[in-house]
Amino acid sequence: MKRIFLTFAIVAAWATLVWADCKPRDYYTRSAKIYINPSQGKQDLKRAEQLVVEGLKCYPEDGEMQYTAAWLYSQKKEFPKMMDALNAAIKFSPQWKPKAETLKAVVFAETFNQANGFLEKATKSPTKKDSVKNFRQAINLYQGTILIDSTAVGPYKNLSFAYYALKIPDTSCHYDGVVFRLKPDSARWGYDYAFCLVNQQKYDEAIGVLEKVVRKDSLHWDAWGLLGQLYGARDSLDKMVYVYQKLLRQYPDSAEFLGQLAMYNLGKGSNAKTSKEGAPYFHQADTLYARYLAKNPADSNSWYNHGLALTSLGAQDKTYYKKAADVLKKAADKFPGFPELWESLSGAYAQMGMAKEAKEAFNKFQKLSGKTTTQK
């Protein structure tokens, strides 16, 4: 019994001894704040941390002590520790929540601005080494701001830019994706994300994002244009046509949309089972190629394709052979070294019964192509 009592007495004495080593809480908080505050002219973060560590040992569940620790770690840019301390301050002393939120907002703004400064330096650095160094410093600070507020778009967007500049596209695209998930109603961020997915050849994902973008903003013509290209790349041709027709109404002189639709209709007509079935597509191709070539007369392939559409219409209406011959003759004179133009022109003349002209055109085709077959 005496042994038990003696042991208890020793423990009690030890507890009293530990407590006796602790100074009043205000000693730690007030002293630490003097060394933390940069405006005091006495900033000494090492000494401040000694005081904070000692204070937390004595008052681990005190809101002001935890808040002081958070302020210290904000100055040291140790953001995980800062957030842990702020969460502890709110947990143990809920009345500290307003001050904690204010500190978070202030530190976020300061850190974000510092990161922006490094980002600007990176884009203006005279050497690659300096540029990379500044980009890395900006990245570290932006990642710190994300720990403070994971819902703010700015840091993610700038991280995307920084990683893209460092030629790390996967990470850049990851952050664009985060931005779009945070702001799914933003057509602007959605388009940026889709564009980076295209660069990574993730076409199906890009299509999904762009479809959301145009549902939110039906006048986002860049998104429509990219979506049309992707539909074409994935052989969703009916969807591609719908998009390009929509775009052509907005941009009636667009070479891209005219050319794509003309080629589509030429292909549909060529793959039709009968000339009658293909005729409507060839008519569309004729109209579209005429509009396209009026804007882009230097595109020799499109001249050839226009002639092909007109020649194909000749199966239903022989007057189109004359139109085909006129287009192909103009093209052949413009591009005399394009053998297939002369070959097609020869065929159009032959259909019109112009044997002499057909033979002359065919001879030019032979000479250019190196073939020796004689036309009969």
PDB file of C-alpha atoms in Angstrom, residues 102-367:
ATOM      1  CA  THR A 102      -9.614  36.577 -42.477  1.00  0.00           C
ATOM      2  CA  LEU A 103      -6.071  35.248 -42.166  1.00  0.00           C
ATOM      3  CA  LYS A 104      -6.769  32.693 -44.876  1.00  0.00           C
ATOM      4  CA  ALA A 105      -8.085  35.386 -47.213  1.00  0.00           C
ATOM      5  CA  VAL A 106      -5.136  37.698 -46.572  1.00  0.00           C
ATOM      6  CA  VAL A 107      -2.539  34.956 -46.986  1.00  0.00           C
ATOM      7  CA  PHE A 108      -4.264  33.657 -50.123  1.00  0.00           C
ATOM      8  CA  ALA A 109      -4.210  37.102 -51.736  1.00  0.00           C
ATOM      9  CA  GLU A 110      -0.598  37.789 -50.762  1.00  0.00           C
ATOM     10  CA  THR A 111       0.603  34.392 -51.943  1.00  0.00           C
ATOM     11  CA  PHE A 112      -1.365  34.532 -55.181  1.00  0.00           C
ATOM     12  CA  ASN A 113       0.102  37.944 -55.981  1.00  0.00           C
ATOM     13  CA  GLN A 114       3.616  36.704 -55.192  1.00  0.00           C
ATOM     14  CA  ALA A 115       3.069  33.728 -57.470  1.00  0.00           C
ATOM     15  CA  ASN A 116       1.840  36.024 -60.233  1.00  0.00           C
ATOM     16  CA  GLY A 117       5.013  38.044 -59.841  1.00  0.00           C
ATOM     17  CA  PHE A 118       7.186  34.988 -60.375  1.00  0.00           C
ATOM     18  CA  LEU A 119       5.024  33.946 -63.314  1.00  0.00           C
ATOM     19  CA  GLU A 120       5.548  37.315 -64.968  1.00  0.00           C
ATOM     20  CA  LYS A 121       9.283  37.121 -64.294  1.00  0.00           C
ATOM     21  CA  ALA A 122       9.355  33.668 -65.854  1.00  0.00           C
ATOM     22  CA  THR A 123       7.866  34.950 -69.104  1.00  0.00           C
ATOM     23  CA  LYS A 124      10.419  37.761 -69.246  1.00  0.00           C
ATOM     24  CA  SER A 125      13.519  35.940 -67.997  1.00  0.00           C
ATOM     25  CA  PRO A 126      16.580  36.396 -70.235  1.00  0.00           C
ATOM     26  CA  THR A 127      17.710  32.762 -69.898  1.00  0.00           C
ATOM     27  CA  LYS A 128      15.946  29.418 -69.886  1.00  0.00           C
ATOM     28  CA  LYS A 129      17.480  28.588 -66.505  1.00  0.00           C
ATOM     29  CA  ASP A 130      16.060  31.735 -64.922  1.00  0.00           C
ATOM     30  CA  SER A 131      12.716  31.159 -66.591  1.00  0.00           C
ATOM     31  CA  VAL A 132      12.425  27.607 -65.261  1.00  0.00           C
ATOM     32  CA  LYS A 133      13.448  28.748 -61.786  1.00  0.00           C
ATOM     33  CA  ASN A 134      10.765  31.442 -61.730  1.00  0.00           C
ATOM     34  CA  PHE A 135       8.116  29.085 -63.100  1.00  0.00           C
ATOM     35  CA  ARG A 136       8.948  26.590 -60.345  1.00  0.00           C
ATOM     36  CA  GLN A 137       8.698  29.253 -57.652  1.00  0.00           C
ATOM     37  CA  ALA A 138       5.349  30.354 -59.046  1.00  0.00           C
ATOM     38  CA  ILE A 139       4.130  26.747 -59.094  1.00  0.00           C
ATOM     39  CA  ASN A 140       5.078  26.187 -55.449  1.00  0.00           C
ATOM     40  CA  LEU A 141       3.194  29.298 -54.379  1.00  0.00           C
ATOM     41  CA  TYR A 142       0.116  28.507 -56.479  1.00  0.00           C
ATOM     42  CA  GLN A 143      -0.007  25.047 -54.933  1.00  0.00           C
ATOM     43  CA  GLY A 144       0.100  26.743 -51.544  1.00  0.00           C
ATOM     44  CA  THR A 145      -2.909  28.872 -52.414  1.00  0.00           C
ATOM     45  CA  ILE A 146      -4.808  25.728 -53.396  1.00  0.00           C
ATOM     46  CA  LEU A 147      -4.269  24.373 -49.882  1.00  0.00           C
ATOM     47  CA  ILE A 148      -5.804  27.578 -48.550  1.00  0.00           C
ATOM     48  CA  ASP A 149      -8.748  27.665 -50.970  1.00  0.00           C
ATOM     49  CA  SER A 150      -9.238  24.685 -53.245  1.00  0.00           C
ATOM     50  CA  THR A 151     -12.245  26.298 -54.967  1.00  0.00           C
ATOM     51  CA  ALA A 152     -10.463  29.340 -56.428  1.00  0.00           C
ATOM     52  CA  VAL A 153     -10.026  29.102 -60.199  1.00  0.00           C
ATOM     53  CA  GLY A 154      -7.082  31.480 -60.622  1.00  0.00           C
ATOM     54  CA  PRO A 155      -4.307  29.263 -59.205  1.00  0.00           C
ATOM     55  CA  TYR A 156      -5.359  26.248 -61.281  1.00  0.00           C
ATOM     56  CA  LYS A 157      -5.504  28.290 -64.475  1.00  0.00           C
ATOM     57  CA  ASN A 158      -2.083  29.783 -63.873  1.00  0.00           C
ATOM     58  CA  LEU A 159      -0.673  26.369 -62.977  1.00  0.00           C
ATOM     59  CA  SER A 160      -1.941  25.135 -66.326  1.00  0.00           C
ATOM     60  CA  PHE A 161      -0.100  27.979 -68.050  1.00  0.00           C
ATOM     61  CA  ALA A 162       3.106  27.373 -66.084  1.00  0.00           C
ATOM     62  CA  TYR A 163       3.222  23.650 -66.797  1.00  0.00           C
ATOM     63  CA  TYR A 164       2.427  24.247 -70.457  1.00  0.00           C
ATOM     64  CA  ALA A 165       5.325  26.695 -70.643  1.00  0.00           C
ATOM     65  CA  LEU A 166       7.554  24.066 -69.012  1.00  0.00           C
ATOM     66  CA  LYS A 167       6.444  21.598 -71.715  1.00  0.00           C
ATOM     67  CA  ILE A 168       4.606  19.318 -69.281  1.00  0.00           C
ATOM     68  CA  PRO A 169       1.291  19.128 -71.182  1.00  0.00           C
ATOM     69  CA  ASP A 170      -0.307  16.311 -69.188  1.00  0.00           C
ATOM     70  CA  THR A 171      -0.100  18.284 -65.953  1.00  0.00           C
ATOM     71  CA  SER A 172      -1.184  21.459 -67.718  1.00  0.00           C
ATOM     72  CA  CYS A 173      -4.258  19.686 -69.066  1.00  0.00           C
ATOM     73  CA  HIS A 174      -4.994  18.215 -65.632  1.00  0.00           C
ATOM     74  CA  TYR A 175      -5.321  21.703 -64.187  1.00  0.00           C
ATOM     75  CA  ASP A 176      -7.510  22.846 -67.085  1.00  0.00           C
ATOM     76  CA  GLY A 177      -9.741  19.907 -66.225  1.00  0.00           C
ATOM     77  CA  VAL A 178      -9.910  20.996 -62.586  1.00  0.00           C
ATOM     78  CA  VAL A 179     -10.933  24.487 -63.693  1.00  0.00           C
ATOM     79  CA  PHE A 180     -13.717  23.089 -65.866  1.00  0.00           C
ATOM     80  CA  ARG A 181     -14.980  20.879 -63.046  1.00  0.00           C
ATOM     81  CA  LEU A 182     -15.040  23.892 -60.743  1.00  0.00           C
ATOM     82  CA  LYS A 183     -16.769  26.028 -63.371  1.00  0.00           C
ATOM     83  CA  PRO A 184     -18.792  23.632 -65.542  1.00  0.00           C
ATOM     84  CA  ASP A 185     -20.984  26.489 -66.765  1.00  0.00           C
ATOM     85  CA  SER A 186     -18.024  28.410 -68.161  1.00  0.00           C
ATOM     86  CA  ALA A 187     -17.795  28.024 -71.920  1.00  0.00           C
ATOM     87  CA  ARG A 188     -14.436  29.757 -71.878  1.00  0.00           C
ATOM     88  CA  TRP A 189     -12.781  27.274 -69.512  1.00  0.00           C
ATOM     89  CA  GLY A 190     -14.503  24.354 -71.205  1.00  0.00           C
ATOM     90  CA  TYR A 191     -13.116  25.333 -74.594  1.00  0.00           C
ATOM     91  CA  ASP A 192      -9.607  25.647 -73.167  1.00  0.00           C
ATOM     92  CA  TYR A 193      -9.894  22.194 -71.604  1.00  0.00           C
ATOM     93  CA  ALA A 194     -11.186  20.649 -74.822  1.00  0.00           C
ATOM     94  CA  PHE A 195      -8.360  22.241 -76.785  1.00  0.00           C
ATOM     95  CA  CYS A 196      -5.742  20.699 -74.505  1.00  0.00           C
ATOM     96  CA  LEU A 197      -7.492  17.313 -74.736  1.00  0.00           C
ATOM     97  CA  VAL A 198      -7.245  17.549 -78.520  1.00  0.00           C
ATOM     98  CA  ASN A 199      -3.521  18.207 -78.236  1.00  0.00           C
ATOM     99  CA  GLN A 200      -3.294  15.004 -76.191  1.00  0.00           C
ATOM    100  CA  GLN A 201      -5.311  13.179 -78.878  1.00  0.00           C
ATOM    101  CA  LYS A 202      -8.109  12.470 -76.397  1.00  0.00           C
ATOM    102  CA  TYR A 203     -10.709  13.213 -79.029  1.00  0.00           C
ATOM    103  CA  ASP A 204     -13.723  11.514 -77.482  1.00  0.00           C
ATOM    104  CA  GLU A 205     -13.204  13.334 -74.181  1.00  0.00           C
ATOM    105  CA  ALA A 206     -12.800  16.607 -76.048  1.00  0.00           C
ATOM    106  CA  ILE A 207     -16.052  16.008 -77.927  1.00  0.00           C
ATOM    107  CA  GLY A 208     -17.878  15.419 -74.639  1.00  0.00           C
ATOM    108  CA  VAL A 209     -16.552  18.673 -73.197  1.00  0.00           C
ATOM    109  CA  LEU A 210     -17.339  20.683 -76.339  1.00  0.00           C
ATOM    110  CA  GLU A 211     -20.881  19.345 -76.483  1.00  0.00           C
ATOM    111  CA  LYS A 212     -21.368  20.705 -72.962  1.00  0.00           C
ATOM    112  CA  VAL A 213     -19.811  24.010 -73.975  1.00  0.00           C
ATOM    113  CA  VAL A 214     -22.130  24.613 -76.938  1.00  0.00           C
ATOM    114  CA  ARG A 215     -25.148  23.624 -74.849  1.00  0.00           C
ATOM    115  CA  LYS A 216     -24.186  26.369 -72.414  1.00  0.00           C
ATOM    116  CA  ASP A 217     -23.193  28.890 -75.084  1.00  0.00           C
ATOM    117  CA  SER A 218     -24.712  28.236 -78.481  1.00  0.00           C
ATOM    118  CA  LEU A 219     -22.819  31.215 -79.923  1.00  0.00           C
ATOM    119  CA  HIS A 220     -19.350  29.950 -79.038  1.00  0.00           C
ATOM    120  CA  TRP A 221     -18.288  29.595 -82.661  1.00  0.00           C
ATOM    121  CA  ASP A 222     -14.741  28.485 -81.909  1.00  0.00           C
ATOM    122  CA  ALA A 223     -16.170  25.585 -79.919  1.00  0.00           C
ATOM    123  CA  TRP A 224     -18.518  24.695 -82.774  1.00  0.00           C
ATOM    124  CA  GLY A 225     -15.617  24.787 -85.227  1.00  0.00           C
ATOM    125  CA  LEU A 226     -13.443  22.498 -83.135  1.00  0.00           C
ATOM    126  CA  LEU A 227     -16.391  20.193 -82.540  1.00  0.00           C
ATOM    127  CA  GLY A 228     -17.006  19.942 -86.277  1.00  0.00           C
ATOM    128  CA  GLN A 229     -13.378  18.995 -86.895  1.00  0.00           C
ATOM    129  CA  LEU A 230     -13.537  16.322 -84.210  1.00  0.00           C
ATOM    130  CA  TYR A 231     -16.775  14.863 -85.559  1.00  0.00           C
ATOM    131  CA  GLY A 232     -15.050  14.585 -88.920  1.00  0.00           C
ATOM    132  CA  ALA A 233     -11.973  12.969 -87.374  1.00  0.00           C
ATOM    133  CA  ARG A 234     -14.170  10.404 -85.597  1.00  0.00           C
ATOM    134  CA  ASP A 235     -16.230   9.733 -88.757  1.00  0.00           C
ATOM    135  CA  SER A 236     -19.399  11.151 -87.190  1.00  0.00           C
ATOM    136  CA  LEU A 237     -20.112  12.718 -90.556  1.00  0.00           C
ATOM    137  CA  ASP A 238     -23.793  13.525 -90.090  1.00  0.00           C
ATOM    138  CA  LYS A 239     -22.936  15.451 -86.927  1.00  0.00           C
ATOM    139  CA  MET A 240     -20.053  17.129 -88.713  1.00  0.00           C
ATOM    140  CA  VAL A 241     -22.362  18.300 -91.489  1.00  0.00           C
ATOM    141  CA  TYR A 242     -24.879  19.658 -88.989  1.00  0.00           C
ATOM    142  CA  VAL A 243     -22.140  21.669 -87.288  1.00  0.00           C
ATOM    143  CA  TYR A 244     -20.584  22.992 -90.497  1.00  0.00           C
ATOM    144  CA  GLN A 245     -23.951  23.982 -91.910  1.00  0.00           C
ATOM    145  CA  LYS A 246     -24.599  25.905 -88.727  1.00  0.00           C
ATOM    146  CA  LEU A 247     -21.203  27.555 -88.958  1.00  0.00           C
ATOM    147  CA  LEU A 248     -21.644  28.361 -92.630  1.00  0.00           C
ATOM    148  CA  ARG A 249     -24.796  30.313 -91.821  1.00  0.00           C
ATOM    149  CA  GLN A 250     -22.717  32.376 -89.409  1.00  0.00           C
ATOM    150  CA  TYR A 251     -19.638  32.590 -91.636  1.00  0.00           C
ATOM    151  CA  PRO A 252     -20.872  32.229 -95.236  1.00  0.00           C
ATOM    152  CA  ASP A 253     -17.445  32.956 -96.722  1.00  0.00           C
ATOM    153  CA  SER A 254     -15.482  30.556 -94.530  1.00  0.00           C
ATOM    154  CA  ALA A 255     -13.118  28.556 -96.716  1.00  0.00           C
ATOM    155  CA  GLU A 256     -12.801  25.842 -94.091  1.00  0.00           C
ATOM    156  CA  PHE A 257     -16.529  25.195 -93.775  1.00  0.00           C
ATOM    157  CA  LEU A 258     -17.220  25.492 -97.497  1.00  0.00           C
ATOM    158  CA  GLY A 259     -14.375  23.119 -98.306  1.00  0.00           C
ATOM    159  CA  GLN A 260     -15.332  20.548 -95.687  1.00  0.00           C
ATOM    160  CA  LEU A 261     -18.983  20.467 -96.730  1.00  0.00           C
ATOM    161  CA  ALA A 262     -18.084  20.331-100.422  1.00  0.00           C
ATOM    162  CA  MET A 263     -15.786  17.371 -99.848  1.00  0.00           C
ATOM    163  CA  TYR A 264     -18.399  15.622 -97.710  1.00  0.00           C
ATOM    164  CA  ASN A 265     -21.076  15.959-100.401  1.00  0.00           C
ATOM    165  CA  LEU A 266     -18.688  14.820-103.107  1.00  0.00           C
ATOM    166  CA  GLY A 267     -17.891  11.735-101.065  1.00  0.00           C
ATOM    167  CA  LYS A 268     -21.553  10.965-100.386  1.00  0.00           C
ATOM    168  CA  GLY A 269     -22.388  11.327-104.058  1.00  0.00           C
ATOM    169  CA  SER A 270     -19.479   9.131-105.133  1.00  0.00           C
ATOM    170  CA  ASN A 271     -20.534   6.396-102.701  1.00  0.00           C
ATOM    171  CA  ALA A 272     -24.186   6.435-103.753  1.00  0.00           C
ATOM    172  CA  LYS A 273     -25.534   3.255-105.329  1.00  0.00           C
ATOM    173  CA  THR A 274     -26.968   5.008-108.384  1.00  0.00           C
ATOM    174  CA  SER A 275     -26.309   8.251-110.248  1.00  0.00           C
ATOM    175  CA  LYS A 276     -29.829   9.382-109.394  1.00  0.00           C
ATOM    176  CA  GLU A 277     -29.236   8.812-105.700  1.00  0.00           C
ATOM    177  CA  GLY A 278     -25.916  10.627-105.855  1.00  0.00           C
ATOM    178  CA  ALA A 279     -27.168  13.617-107.859  1.00  0.00           C
ATOM    179  CA  PRO A 280     -28.396  15.755-104.891  1.00  0.00           C
ATOM    180  CA  TYR A 281     -25.002  15.452-103.236  1.00  0.00           C
ATOM    181  CA  PHE A 282     -23.159  16.349-106.438  1.00  0.00           C
ATOM    182  CA  HIS A 283     -25.389  19.410-106.819  1.00  0.00           C
ATOM    183  CA  GLN A 284     -24.465  20.486-103.294  1.00  0.00           C
ATOM    184  CA  ALA A 285     -20.799  19.858-104.025  1.00  0.00           C
ATOM    185  CA  ASP A 286     -21.043  21.943-107.224  1.00  0.00           C
ATOM    186  CA  THR A 287     -22.522  24.917-105.361  1.00  0.00           C
ATOM    187  CA  LEU A 288     -20.105  24.680-102.449  1.00  0.00           C
ATOM    188  CA  TYR A 289     -16.989  24.258-104.588  1.00  0.00           C
ATOM    189  CA  ALA A 290     -17.998  27.243-106.720  1.00  0.00           C
ATOM    190  CA  ARG A 291     -18.281  29.396-103.582  1.00  0.00           C
ATOM    191  CA  TYR A 292     -15.083  27.979-102.138  1.00  0.00           C
ATOM    192  CA  LEU A 293     -13.002  28.497-105.292  1.00  0.00           C
ATOM    193  CA  ALA A 294     -14.214  32.063-105.627  1.00  0.00           C
ATOM    194  CA  LYS A 295     -12.384  32.697-102.353  1.00  0.00           C
ATOM    195  CA  ASN A 296      -9.530  30.203-102.822  1.00  0.00           C
ATOM    196  CA  PRO A 297      -8.645  30.005-106.531  1.00  0.00           C
ATOM    197  CA  ALA A 298      -5.172  28.602-105.787  1.00  0.00           C
ATOM    198  CA  ASP A 299      -6.492  25.268-104.467  1.00  0.00           C
ATOM    199  CA  SER A 300      -5.810  22.948-107.416  1.00  0.00           C
ATOM    200  CA  ASN A 301      -7.291  19.865-105.731  1.00  0.00           C
ATOM    201  CA  SER A 302     -10.609  21.619-105.241  1.00  0.00           C
ATOM    202  CA  TRP A 303     -10.697  22.588-108.923  1.00  0.00           C
ATOM    203  CA  TYR A 304     -10.245  18.921-109.752  1.00  0.00           C
ATOM    204  CA  ASN A 305     -12.969  17.908-107.275  1.00  0.00           C
ATOM    205  CA  HIS A 306     -15.358  20.519-108.641  1.00  0.00           C
ATOM    206  CA  GLY A 307     -14.842  19.127-112.133  1.00  0.00           C
ATOM    207  CA  LEU A 308     -15.455  15.624-110.796  1.00  0.00           C
ATOM    208  CA  ALA A 309     -18.772  16.681-109.249  1.00  0.00           C
ATOM    209  CA  LEU A 310     -19.917  18.281-112.504  1.00  0.00           C
ATOM    210  CA  THR A 311     -18.814  15.313-114.592  1.00  0.00           C
ATOM    211  CA  SER A 312     -20.748  13.017-112.267  1.00  0.00           C
ATOM    212  CA  LEU A 313     -23.876  15.128-112.762  1.00  0.00           C
ATOM    213  CA  GLY A 314     -23.492  14.569-116.500  1.00  0.00           C
ATOM    214  CA  ALA A 315     -24.813  11.028-116.032  1.00  0.00           C
ATOM    215  CA  GLN A 316     -28.220  12.568-115.261  1.00  0.00           C
ATOM    216  CA  ASP A 317     -27.994  15.721-117.363  1.00  0.00           C
ATOM    217  CA  LYS A 318     -25.497  15.881-120.232  1.00  0.00           C
ATOM    218  CA  THR A 319     -25.364  19.682-120.117  1.00  0.00           C
ATOM    219  CA  TYR A 320     -23.171  19.280-117.062  1.00  0.00           C
ATOM    220  CA  TYR A 321     -20.384  17.856-119.211  1.00  0.00           C
ATOM    221  CA  LYS A 322     -20.041  21.301-120.781  1.00  0.00           C
ATOM    222  CA  LYS A 323     -19.914  22.908-117.321  1.00  0.00           C
ATOM    223  CA  ALA A 324     -17.356  20.339-116.233  1.00  0.00           C
ATOM    224  CA  ALA A 325     -15.215  20.987-119.307  1.00  0.00           C
ATOM    225  CA  ASP A 326     -15.304  24.750-118.702  1.00  0.00           C
ATOM    226  CA  VAL A 327     -14.194  24.348-115.072  1.00  0.00           C
ATOM    227  CA  LEU A 328     -11.522  21.772-115.893  1.00  0.00           C
ATOM    228  CA  LYS A 329     -10.120  23.753-118.847  1.00  0.00           C
ATOM    229  CA  LYS A 330      -9.820  26.838-116.671  1.00  0.00           C
ATOM    230  CA  ALA A 331      -8.118  24.768-113.980  1.00  0.00           C
ATOM    231  CA  ALA A 332      -5.782  22.990-116.424  1.00  0.00           C
ATOM    232  CA  ASP A 333      -4.662  26.322-117.866  1.00  0.00           C
ATOM    233  CA  LYS A 334      -4.116  27.599-114.339  1.00  0.00           C
ATOM    234  CA  PHE A 335      -2.282  24.456-113.188  1.00  0.00           C
ATOM    235  CA  PRO A 336      -0.799  22.978-116.388  1.00  0.00           C
ATOM    236  CA  GLY A 337       1.404  20.554-114.466  1.00  0.00           C
ATOM    237  CA  PHE A 338      -1.534  18.764-112.785  1.00  0.00           C
ATOM    238  CA  PRO A 339      -1.966  15.622-114.955  1.00  0.00           C
ATOM    239  CA  GLU A 340      -5.315  14.492-113.514  1.00  0.00           C
ATOM    240  CA  LEU A 341      -6.932  17.750-114.575  1.00  0.00           C
ATOM    241  CA  TRP A 342      -6.069  17.003-118.201  1.00  0.00           C
ATOM    242  CA  GLU A 343      -7.303  13.431-117.838  1.00  0.00           C
ATOM    243  CA  SER A 344     -10.675  14.579-116.467  1.00  0.00           C
ATOM    244  CA  LEU A 345     -10.914  17.278-119.119  1.00  0.00           C
ATOM    245  CA  SER A 346     -10.309  14.646-121.785  1.00  0.00           C
ATOM    246  CA  GLY A 347     -13.175  12.586-120.377  1.00  0.00           C
ATOM    247  CA  ALA A 348     -15.546  15.580-120.368  1.00  0.00           C
ATOM    248  CA  TYR A 349     -14.669  16.410-123.990  1.00  0.00           C
ATOM    249  CA  ALA A 350     -15.194  12.799-124.986  1.00  0.00           C
ATOM    250  CA  GLN A 351     -18.676  12.794-123.427  1.00  0.00           C
ATOM    251  CA  MET A 352     -19.470  15.921-125.459  1.00  0.00           C
ATOM    252  CA  GLY A 353     -18.295  14.276-128.707  1.00  0.00           C
ATOM    253  CA  MET A 354     -15.286  16.615-129.005  1.00  0.00           C
ATOM    254  CA  ALA A 355     -12.816  13.926-130.079  1.00  0.00           C
ATOM    255  CA  LYS A 356     -10.012  16.238-131.175  1.00  0.00           C
ATOM    256  CA  GLU A 357     -10.029  18.228-127.954  1.00  0.00           C
ATOM    257  CA  ALA A 358     -10.329  15.018-125.953  1.00  0.00           C
ATOM    258  CA  LYS A 359      -7.254  13.552-127.644  1.00  0.00           C
ATOM    259  CA  GLU A 360      -5.199  16.708-127.146  1.00  0.00           C
ATOM    260  CA  ALA A 361      -6.067  16.827-123.457  1.00  0.00           C
ATOM    261  CA  PHE A 362      -5.316  13.126-123.086  1.00  0.00           C
ATOM    262  CA  ASN A 363      -1.934  13.520-124.782  1.00  0.00           C
ATOM    263  CA  LYS A 364      -1.031  16.222-122.263  1.00  0.00           C
ATOM    264  CA  PHE A 365      -2.081  13.884-119.475  1.00  0.00           C
ATOM    265  CA  GLN A 366       0.177  11.153-120.913  1.00  0.00           C
ATOM    266  CA  LYS A 367       3.120  13.490-121.251  1.00  0.00           C
TER     267      LYS A 367
END
